[in-house]
CSV table of C-alpha atoms in Angstrom, one decimal:
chain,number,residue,atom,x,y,z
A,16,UNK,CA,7.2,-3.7,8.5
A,17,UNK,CA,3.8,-3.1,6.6
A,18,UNK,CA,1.8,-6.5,6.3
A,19,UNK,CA,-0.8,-6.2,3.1
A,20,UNK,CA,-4.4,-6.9,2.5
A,21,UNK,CA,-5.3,-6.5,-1.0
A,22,UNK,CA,-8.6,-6.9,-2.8
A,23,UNK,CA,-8.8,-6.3,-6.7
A,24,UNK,CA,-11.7,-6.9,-8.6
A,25,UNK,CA,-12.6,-6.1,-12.5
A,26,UNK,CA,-15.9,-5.0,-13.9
A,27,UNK,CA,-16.7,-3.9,-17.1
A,28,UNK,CA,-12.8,-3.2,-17.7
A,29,UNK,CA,-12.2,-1.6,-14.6
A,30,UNK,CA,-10.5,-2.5,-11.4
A,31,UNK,CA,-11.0,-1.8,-8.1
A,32,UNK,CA,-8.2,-2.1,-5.3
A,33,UNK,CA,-8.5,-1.8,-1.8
A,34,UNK,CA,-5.5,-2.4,-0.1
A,35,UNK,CA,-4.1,-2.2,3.3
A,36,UNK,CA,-1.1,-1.9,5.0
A,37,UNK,CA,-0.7,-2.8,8.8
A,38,UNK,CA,1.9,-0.3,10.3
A,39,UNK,CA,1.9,2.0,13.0
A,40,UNK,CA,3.0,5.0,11.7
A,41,UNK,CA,4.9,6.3,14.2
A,42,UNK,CA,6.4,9.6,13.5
A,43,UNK,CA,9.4,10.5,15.7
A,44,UNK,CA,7.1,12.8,17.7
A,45,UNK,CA,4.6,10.0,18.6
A,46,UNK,CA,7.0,7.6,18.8
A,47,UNK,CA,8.9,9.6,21.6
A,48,UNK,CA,5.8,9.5,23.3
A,49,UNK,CA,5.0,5.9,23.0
A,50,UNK,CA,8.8,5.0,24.0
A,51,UNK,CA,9.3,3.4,20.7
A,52,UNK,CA,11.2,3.9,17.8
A,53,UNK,CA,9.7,5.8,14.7
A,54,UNK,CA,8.4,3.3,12.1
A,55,UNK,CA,6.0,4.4,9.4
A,56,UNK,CA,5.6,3.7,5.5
A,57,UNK,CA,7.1,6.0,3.4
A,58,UNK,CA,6.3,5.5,0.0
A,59,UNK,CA,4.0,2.4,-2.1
A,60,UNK,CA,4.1,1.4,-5.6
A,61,UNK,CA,1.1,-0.9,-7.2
A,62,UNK,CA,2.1,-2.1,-10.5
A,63,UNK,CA,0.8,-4.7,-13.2
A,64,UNK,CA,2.7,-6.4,-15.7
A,65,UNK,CA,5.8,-4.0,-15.1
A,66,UNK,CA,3.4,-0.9,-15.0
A,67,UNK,CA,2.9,1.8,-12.4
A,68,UNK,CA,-0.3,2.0,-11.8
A,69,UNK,CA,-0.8,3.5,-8.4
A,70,UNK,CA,2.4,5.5,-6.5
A,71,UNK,CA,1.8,7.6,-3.5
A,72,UNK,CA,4.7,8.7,-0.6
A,73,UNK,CA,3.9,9.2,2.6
A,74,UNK,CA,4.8,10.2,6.1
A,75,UNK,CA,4.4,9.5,9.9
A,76,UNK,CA,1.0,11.7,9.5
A,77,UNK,CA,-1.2,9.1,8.4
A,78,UNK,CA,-3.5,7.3,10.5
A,79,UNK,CA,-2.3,3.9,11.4
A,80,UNK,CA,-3.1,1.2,9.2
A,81,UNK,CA,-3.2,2.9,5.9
A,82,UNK,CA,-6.3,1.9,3.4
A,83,UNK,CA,-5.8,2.7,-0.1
A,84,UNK,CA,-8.4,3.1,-2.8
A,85,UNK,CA,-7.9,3.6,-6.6
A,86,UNK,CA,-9.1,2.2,-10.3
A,87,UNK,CA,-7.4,1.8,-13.6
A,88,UNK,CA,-8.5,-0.3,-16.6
A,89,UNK,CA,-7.2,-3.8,-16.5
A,90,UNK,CA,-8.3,-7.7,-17.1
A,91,UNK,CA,-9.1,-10.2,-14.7
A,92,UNK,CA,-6.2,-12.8,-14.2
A,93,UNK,CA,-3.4,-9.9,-14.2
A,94,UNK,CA,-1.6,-9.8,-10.9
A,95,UNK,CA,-1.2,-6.5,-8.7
A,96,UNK,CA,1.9,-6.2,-6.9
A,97,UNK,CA,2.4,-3.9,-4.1
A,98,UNK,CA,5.8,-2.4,-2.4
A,99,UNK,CA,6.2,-0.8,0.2
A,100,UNK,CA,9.3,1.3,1.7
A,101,UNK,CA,9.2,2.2,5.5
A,102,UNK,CA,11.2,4.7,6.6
A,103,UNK,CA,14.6,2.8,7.6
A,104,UNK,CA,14.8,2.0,3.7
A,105,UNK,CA,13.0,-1.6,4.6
A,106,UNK,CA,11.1,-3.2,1.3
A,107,UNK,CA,8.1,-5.7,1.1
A,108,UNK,CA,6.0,-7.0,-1.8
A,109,UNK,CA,2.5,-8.6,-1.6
A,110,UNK,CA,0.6,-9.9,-4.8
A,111,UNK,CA,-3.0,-10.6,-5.6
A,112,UNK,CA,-4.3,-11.6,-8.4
A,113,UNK,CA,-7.5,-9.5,-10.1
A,114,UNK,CA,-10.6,-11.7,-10.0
C-alpha cells in the first residue's frame, strides 16, 4: 500500500501541494517479470473540509513513486486529506495540515 508525503503551503491565498505516494506500480506485465504480484495505485482523492479538490485515476503505467503537483485557493490551518485506492480495492488516508 501507497505510504504519503505531503507538503502544503499557502501564499497569498493559494496552496501549493506536493505529494507523494511510495508504491511500485507494478502492472501485471512488469510484475510477471519481477515475479511479483501486480500492485499499483489506482485512483487519489485530495480533499479539504469535505471538498474535492484534486482527483486523478491512474494505472500500472506511472513511474514508481508517484509525485503529484496542483494549487487551489485555500487558508492556512485547513487540513488536506489524501486517499488512495490501489488496485486490489485497498484504501489509505494521510493528512497534513496547510502551513
Amino acid at each position: 500500500m501507497a505510504k504519503m508525503k505531503i507538503k502544503a503551503k499557502e501564499k497569498k491565498g493559494i496552496v501549493k501541494v506536493k505529494a507523494m505516494f511510495t508504491s511500485l506500480m507494478a502492472d501485471k506485465e512488469e510484475a510477471i517479470k519481477k515475479g511479483i504480484s501486480p500492485s499499483y495505485i489506482r485512483y487519489v482523492v485530495a480533499k479539504v473540509n469535505d471538498v474535492v479538490v484534486y482527483e486523478v485515476t491512474m494505472s500500472g503505467f506511472m513511474s514508481e513513486n508517484p509525485l503529484v503537483k496542483f494549487k487551489f485557493k485555500g487558508k492556512k490551518g485547513d487540513k488536506v486529506t489524501f486517499t488512495t485506492t490501489d488496485n486490489e480495492n485497498k484504501t489509505e488516508s494521510g493528512t497534513k495540515k496547510i502551513k
